[in-house]
């Protein structure tokens, strides 16, 4: 039996790239979402083939939308006998600071992803590699761009379809995420600026759905009663958009016809809703930040430090997912199998002539 096991292991090692096996290292990612949540599930599934192609031992721990559990998970990781080489965290509900302190004391190099420090947190934690030496950098998609893109497209679609109020204007209600997470506040800020720049738009009210479908449904019910001329809902996530749509349909409205909705995400469900016309404006692509963070760690681990490009990168990962892109995305990745993406082409270590990262999914969605 032992010989059979040894033979199987030997075969696997023989088939694997010697370079990758020789340079394998470990990364723990603290996923702030729920394990069954479409967006955070897609983040993990996109990271897995990247880790496999780059020879990274990846472990994903879910906090199930509990920011205190995120801190607890990091504490558990720091107390392990065999600590990971790297930790990836998200500054969800501003919990990133406490996680960073724990990791720094344990000597674990840390990359902050998706949502980094803003405002008062910058004054407290400074910049990477200064006060906290093991905080090596951050990779944060431009959340404000997601808000701007989806807001502009929502208004454009309302005009195209003639979904305006009796005053000829588009009356919008915004369902934001939460008041603490920088990504949430930046998405909202991008949308609010876009609406404010258009005199034909009336932003009636902003509410905070806390990323919850049921809460967004209740809020949408109240907003439709309060503002009878409401034409559109801007939502910071697909789940909150679904909740608002459920409220609208219960009130006899038709999503995509007399009441329009926008969303931010790229789950198969929301992509199909975009194709069906129930979602009129959709931005997505930021789920790739986790995998691209692994590419940065891979390069850093092999001596290609990203310092020359900046310690806090803000790539334009968000794309407006129109009908064509939504269809291509569903055809290529509808089952959330991302193994066909060549993550090695993004690596500066594997492509020595590459001077700047080109993190984007435009090529995959052509």
Coordinates of C-alpha atoms in Angstrom, one line a residue:
X1 CA 0.0 0.0 0.0
X2 CA 2.8 2.4 0.9
X3 CA 4.5 1.7 -2.5
X4 CA 1.2 2.6 -4.3
X5 CA 0.9 5.9 -2.4
X6 CA 4.6 6.7 -3.1
X7 CA 4.1 5.9 -6.8
X8 CA 1.1 8.2 -7.0
X9 CA 2.8 11.0 -5.3
X10 CA 5.9 10.5 -7.5
X11 CA 3.7 10.6 -10.6
X12 CA 2.0 13.9 -9.5
X13 CA 5.4 15.5 -8.7
X14 CA 6.7 14.3 -12.1
X15 CA 3.7 15.8 -14.0
X16 CA 3.9 19.1 -12.1
X17 CA 6.3 21.9 -13.1
X18 CA 9.6 21.5 -11.2
X19 CA 9.8 25.3 -11.0
X20 CA 6.5 25.6 -9.3
X21 CA 7.0 22.8 -6.8
X22 CA 10.4 24.1 -5.9
X23 CA 9.1 27.6 -5.2
X24 CA 5.8 26.7 -3.6
X25 CA 4.8 28.9 -0.6
X26 CA 1.6 29.3 1.5
X27 CA -1.0 32.0 1.6
X28 CA -4.1 32.3 3.9
X29 CA -6.9 34.5 2.6
X30 CA -9.4 35.7 5.2
X31 CA -12.6 35.9 3.1
X32 CA -15.0 38.3 4.8
X33 CA -18.1 37.0 3.0
X34 CA -20.3 34.0 3.5
X35 CA -19.2 30.7 1.9
X36 CA -22.5 30.6 -0.1
X37 CA -22.5 34.3 -1.1
X38 CA -22.2 34.6 -4.9
X39 CA -19.6 37.4 -5.0
X40 CA -17.2 36.1 -2.3
X41 CA -17.6 32.5 -3.6
X42 CA -16.5 33.7 -7.1
X43 CA -13.5 35.5 -5.5
X44 CA -12.3 32.1 -4.1
X45 CA -13.0 30.2 -7.3
X46 CA -11.0 32.7 -9.3
X47 CA -8.1 32.5 -6.8
X48 CA -7.9 28.7 -6.9
X49 CA -6.7 28.2 -10.5
X50 CA -4.3 31.2 -10.0
X51 CA -2.8 29.4 -7.0
X52 CA -2.6 26.1 -8.9
X53 CA -0.8 27.7 -11.9
X54 CA 1.6 29.6 -9.7
X55 CA 2.3 26.7 -7.3
X56 CA 0.9 28.5 -4.3
X57 CA -0.6 26.6 -1.3
X58 CA -3.8 28.6 -0.8
X59 CA -6.1 28.3 2.2
X60 CA -9.3 30.4 2.3
X61 CA -11.1 31.0 5.6
X62 CA -14.6 32.4 5.6
X63 CA -15.7 34.9 8.2
X64 CA -19.4 34.6 7.2
X65 CA -20.0 38.4 7.2
X66 CA -18.8 38.7 10.8
X67 CA -16.0 41.3 11.2
X68 CA -15.2 40.1 14.7
X69 CA -14.7 36.5 13.3
X70 CA -12.2 37.9 10.8
X71 CA -10.1 39.1 13.7
X72 CA -10.5 35.8 15.5
X73 CA -9.5 33.8 12.4
X74 CA -6.3 35.9 12.0
X75 CA -5.5 35.3 15.7
X76 CA -5.9 31.6 15.2
X77 CA -3.6 31.7 12.1
X78 CA -0.9 33.6 14.0
X79 CA -0.9 31.0 16.8
X80 CA -0.3 28.1 14.4
X81 CA 2.9 26.1 14.7
X82 CA 3.3 26.3 11.0
X83 CA 2.4 29.8 10.0
X84 CA 1.7 30.8 6.3
X85 CA 4.3 32.8 4.4
X86 CA 1.7 35.4 3.6
X87 CA -1.7 36.6 4.7
X88 CA -4.3 38.4 2.6
X89 CA -7.0 40.4 4.4
X90 CA -9.9 42.8 3.6
X91 CA -10.6 46.0 5.5
X92 CA -14.3 45.0 5.9
X93 CA -16.1 47.1 8.5
X94 CA -12.7 48.7 9.3
X95 CA -11.5 45.5 10.9
X96 CA -8.3 45.5 8.8
X97 CA -6.3 47.4 11.4
X98 CA -6.7 44.8 14.2
X99 CA -5.9 42.0 11.8
X100 CA -2.8 43.8 10.5
X101 CA -1.6 44.3 14.1
X102 CA -1.9 40.6 14.9
X103 CA -0.2 39.5 11.7
X104 CA 2.6 42.1 12.1
X105 CA 3.4 40.9 15.6
X106 CA 3.5 37.3 14.4
X107 CA 5.9 38.2 11.6
X108 CA 3.5 37.3 8.8
X109 CA 3.8 39.4 5.7
X110 CA 0.4 40.8 4.8
X111 CA -1.3 42.1 1.6
X112 CA -4.5 44.1 2.1
X113 CA -7.0 43.5 -0.8
X114 CA -10.4 44.7 -2.0
X115 CA -10.7 47.5 0.7
X116 CA -7.8 49.2 2.2
X117 CA -7.3 51.9 4.9
X118 CA -9.0 55.3 4.4
X119 CA -9.4 58.5 6.5
X120 CA -8.5 58.2 10.2
X121 CA -7.1 54.7 9.6
X122 CA -4.4 56.1 7.4
X123 CA -3.3 58.4 10.2
X124 CA -3.2 55.5 12.6
X125 CA -1.6 52.8 10.4
X126 CA 0.5 55.0 8.0
X127 CA 1.8 53.5 4.8
X128 CA 3.0 50.0 4.0
X129 CA 6.4 48.9 5.2
X130 CA 6.7 51.8 7.7
X131 CA 5.1 51.5 11.1
X132 CA 4.0 47.9 10.4
X133 CA 6.9 46.4 8.5
X134 CA 5.1 43.2 7.6
X135 CA 2.3 45.1 5.8
X136 CA 3.9 44.9 2.4
X137 CA 1.2 46.6 0.3
X138 CA -2.4 46.7 -0.9
X139 CA -4.4 46.0 -4.0
X140 CA -7.7 47.8 -4.1
X141 CA -10.0 48.0 -7.1
X142 CA -11.4 51.5 -7.8
X143 CA -14.7 51.2 -6.1
X144 CA -15.7 54.8 -7.0
X145 CA -15.4 53.9 -10.6
X146 CA -17.9 51.0 -10.1
X147 CA -20.4 53.5 -8.6
X148 CA -19.8 56.0 -11.4
X149 CA -20.1 53.5 -14.3
X150 CA -23.3 51.9 -13.0
X151 CA -24.9 55.2 -12.2
X152 CA -24.2 56.7 -15.6
X153 CA -25.5 53.6 -17.4
X154 CA -28.6 53.5 -15.3
X155 CA -29.5 57.1 -16.2
X156 CA -28.7 56.5 -19.9
X157 CA -30.9 53.4 -20.0
X158 CA -33.8 55.3 -18.3
X159 CA -33.6 58.0 -21.0
X160 CA -33.3 55.4 -23.8
X161 CA -36.4 53.6 -22.6
X162 CA -38.3 56.8 -21.7
X163 CA -38.6 55.8 -18.0
X164 CA -38.9 59.3 -16.6
X165 CA -41.2 61.0 -14.2
X166 CA -43.9 63.6 -15.1
X167 CA -41.2 66.4 -14.7
X168 CA -39.1 64.7 -17.3
X169 CA -36.4 63.7 -14.8
X170 CA -35.1 60.4 -13.6
X171 CA -35.8 60.0 -9.9
X172 CA -33.4 57.6 -8.2
X173 CA -33.1 56.0 -4.8
X174 CA -29.7 54.5 -3.8
X175 CA -29.3 51.4 -1.7
X176 CA -25.7 51.5 -0.5
X177 CA -23.7 48.8 1.4
X178 CA -22.6 50.0 4.8
X179 CA -21.3 53.2 6.3
X180 CA -18.0 51.8 7.5
X181 CA -16.3 49.7 4.8
X182 CA -14.2 52.0 2.5
X183 CA -15.3 50.1 -0.6
X184 CA -19.0 50.7 0.2
X185 CA -18.5 54.4 0.9
X186 CA -16.5 54.8 -2.3
X187 CA -19.0 53.1 -4.5
X188 CA -21.7 55.3 -3.2
X189 CA -19.5 58.4 -3.6
X190 CA -18.9 57.6 -7.2
X191 CA -22.6 57.1 -7.9
X192 CA -23.6 60.3 -6.0
X193 CA -21.1 62.4 -8.0
X194 CA -22.4 60.9 -11.3
X195 CA -26.0 61.8 -10.3
X196 CA -25.0 65.2 -9.1
X197 CA -23.4 66.0 -12.4
X198 CA -26.6 65.5 -14.3
X199 CA -29.4 68.1 -13.9
X200 CA -32.0 65.7 -15.2
X201 CA -31.5 63.3 -12.2
X202 CA -33.1 63.6 -8.8
X203 CA -31.4 61.5 -6.1
X204 CA -34.3 61.2 -3.7
X205 CA -32.6 59.3 -0.8
X206 CA -29.7 57.1 0.2
X207 CA -30.3 54.1 2.5
X208 CA -27.9 51.5 3.7
X209 CA -28.9 47.8 3.0
X210 CA -25.8 46.4 4.7
X211 CA -25.4 44.0 1.7
X212 CA -28.6 42.1 2.8
X213 CA -31.4 41.1 0.4
X214 CA -34.2 41.1 2.9
X215 CA -33.3 44.5 4.3
X216 CA -33.1 46.0 0.8
X217 CA -36.5 44.6 0.0
X218 CA -38.0 46.3 3.1
X219 CA -36.2 49.6 2.3
X220 CA -37.4 49.5 -1.3
X221 CA -41.0 49.1 -0.2
X222 CA -40.8 52.2 2.0
X223 CA -39.0 54.2 -0.6
X224 CA -41.6 53.5 -3.3
X225 CA -44.3 54.7 -0.9
X226 CA -42.4 57.8 0.0
X227 CA -41.5 58.7 -3.5
X228 CA -44.3 57.8 -6.0
X229 CA -42.3 59.2 -8.9
X230 CA -39.4 56.9 -8.4
X231 CA -38.0 55.5 -11.7
X232 CA -34.8 53.7 -10.7
X233 CA -32.9 52.1 -7.9
X234 CA -29.1 52.2 -7.8
X235 CA -27.8 49.3 -5.7
X236 CA -24.3 48.6 -4.5
X237 CA -24.6 44.9 -4.9
X238 CA -26.6 42.3 -6.8
X239 CA -28.2 40.8 -3.7
X240 CA -29.6 44.2 -2.7
X241 CA -30.8 44.8 -6.2
X242 CA -32.7 41.5 -6.1
X243 CA -34.3 42.6 -2.8
X244 CA -35.5 45.9 -4.3
X245 CA -36.8 44.1 -7.4
X246 CA -38.8 41.7 -5.3
X247 CA -40.4 44.7 -3.5
X248 CA -41.1 46.4 -6.9
X249 CA -42.7 43.3 -8.4
X250 CA -44.9 42.8 -5.3
X251 CA -46.1 46.4 -5.9
X252 CA -47.1 45.6 -9.4
X253 CA -44.0 47.2 -11.1
X254 CA -42.0 45.5 -13.8
X255 CA -38.2 45.5 -13.5
X256 CA -36.5 46.8 -16.6
X257 CA -39.7 48.5 -17.9
X258 CA -41.4 51.0 -15.6
X259 CA -38.7 50.7 -12.8
X260 CA -35.0 50.3 -13.6
X261 CA -32.3 48.7 -11.5
X262 CA -28.5 48.7 -11.4
X263 CA -26.2 46.3 -9.6
X264 CA -22.5 45.6 -9.0
X265 CA -21.3 42.1 -9.3
X266 CA -20.7 39.3 -11.8
X267 CA -22.5 36.3 -10.5
X268 CA -24.2 34.1 -13.1
X269 CA -27.6 35.1 -11.8
X270 CA -27.0 38.9 -12.2
X271 CA -25.4 38.4 -15.6
X272 CA -28.5 36.5 -16.7
X273 CA -30.7 39.3 -15.2
X274 CA -28.7 41.8 -17.3
X275 CA -29.4 39.7 -20.5
X276 CA -33.1 39.4 -19.6
X277 CA -33.3 43.2 -19.1
X278 CA -34.3 43.0 -15.5
X279 CA -31.0 44.6 -14.5
X280 CA -30.4 47.7 -16.7
X281 CA -26.9 48.6 -15.6
X282 CA -24.2 46.3 -14.3
X283 CA -20.6 46.8 -13.3
X284 CA -18.3 44.0 -12.3
X285 CA -14.8 42.5 -12.5
X286 CA -13.5 43.3 -9.1
X287 CA -13.8 39.7 -8.0
X288 CA -10.4 39.2 -9.7
X289 CA -8.5 41.3 -7.1
X290 CA -7.9 38.2 -5.0
X291 CA -6.2 36.3 -7.8
X292 CA -4.2 39.3 -8.9
X293 CA -3.1 39.7 -5.3
X294 CA -1.7 36.2 -5.5
X295 CA 0.3 37.2 -8.7
X296 CA 1.8 40.1 -6.7
X297 CA 2.8 37.8 -3.9
X298 CA 4.2 35.3 -6.3
X299 CA 6.4 38.0 -7.9
X300 CA 7.4 39.5 -4.5
X301 CA 8.3 36.0 -3.2
X302 CA 10.6 35.5 -6.2
X303 CA 12.4 38.9 -5.9
X304 CA 10.2 41.0 -8.2
X305 CA 9.0 43.6 -5.7
X306 CA 6.0 45.7 -6.8
X307 CA 7.5 48.7 -4.9
X308 CA 8.7 50.2 -8.3
X309 CA 5.0 50.5 -9.3
X310 CA 3.7 51.6 -5.9
X311 CA 2.9 49.9 -2.6
X312 CA -0.8 50.6 -2.9
X313 CA -2.1 49.7 -6.3
X314 CA -5.6 50.7 -7.5
X315 CA -6.2 48.9 -10.8
X316 CA -9.2 49.7 -12.9
X317 CA -10.7 46.2 -12.6
X318 CA -14.4 47.3 -12.9
X319 CA -16.0 47.0 -16.3
X320 CA -19.4 48.0 -17.5
X321 CA -21.0 44.6 -18.3
X322 CA -23.3 45.3 -21.2
X323 CA -25.2 42.6 -23.0
X324 CA -22.3 41.5 -25.1
X325 CA -19.9 41.2 -22.2
X326 CA -22.5 39.6 -20.0
X327 CA -23.1 36.9 -22.7
X328 CA -19.4 36.2 -23.2
X329 CA -18.9 36.0 -19.4
X330 CA -21.7 33.5 -19.0
X331 CA -20.5 31.4 -22.0
X332 CA -16.9 31.3 -20.7
X333 CA -17.3 31.3 -16.9
X334 CA -21.0 30.6 -16.2
X335 CA -20.1 27.5 -14.2
X336 CA -17.5 29.6 -12.3
X337 CA -14.7 27.4 -13.8
X338 CA -11.8 29.9 -14.4
X339 CA -9.1 27.4 -15.1
X340 CA -8.9 28.6 -18.8
X341 CA -7.5 32.0 -17.6
X342 CA -3.7 32.1 -18.0
X343 CA -2.7 33.8 -14.7
X344 CA 1.0 33.4 -15.5
X345 CA 0.8 36.1 -18.2
X346 CA 0.2 38.7 -15.5
X347 CA 3.4 37.8 -13.6
X348 CA 6.5 40.0 -13.9
X349 CA 8.7 37.2 -12.6
X350 CA 7.5 34.9 -15.4
X351 CA 7.5 37.7 -18.0
X352 CA 10.6 39.6 -17.2
X353 CA 9.9 42.3 -19.8
X354 CA 6.7 43.3 -18.1
X355 CA 7.3 46.6 -16.3
X356 CA 3.7 47.4 -15.2
X357 CA 0.9 45.1 -14.1
X358 CA -1.9 44.8 -16.6
X359 CA -4.6 43.5 -14.3
X360 CA -7.8 43.4 -16.3
X361 CA -10.3 40.9 -17.7
X362 CA -11.0 42.9 -20.9
X363 CA -9.1 40.3 -23.0
X364 CA -11.1 37.4 -21.5
X365 CA -14.4 39.1 -22.3
X366 CA -13.6 40.2 -25.9

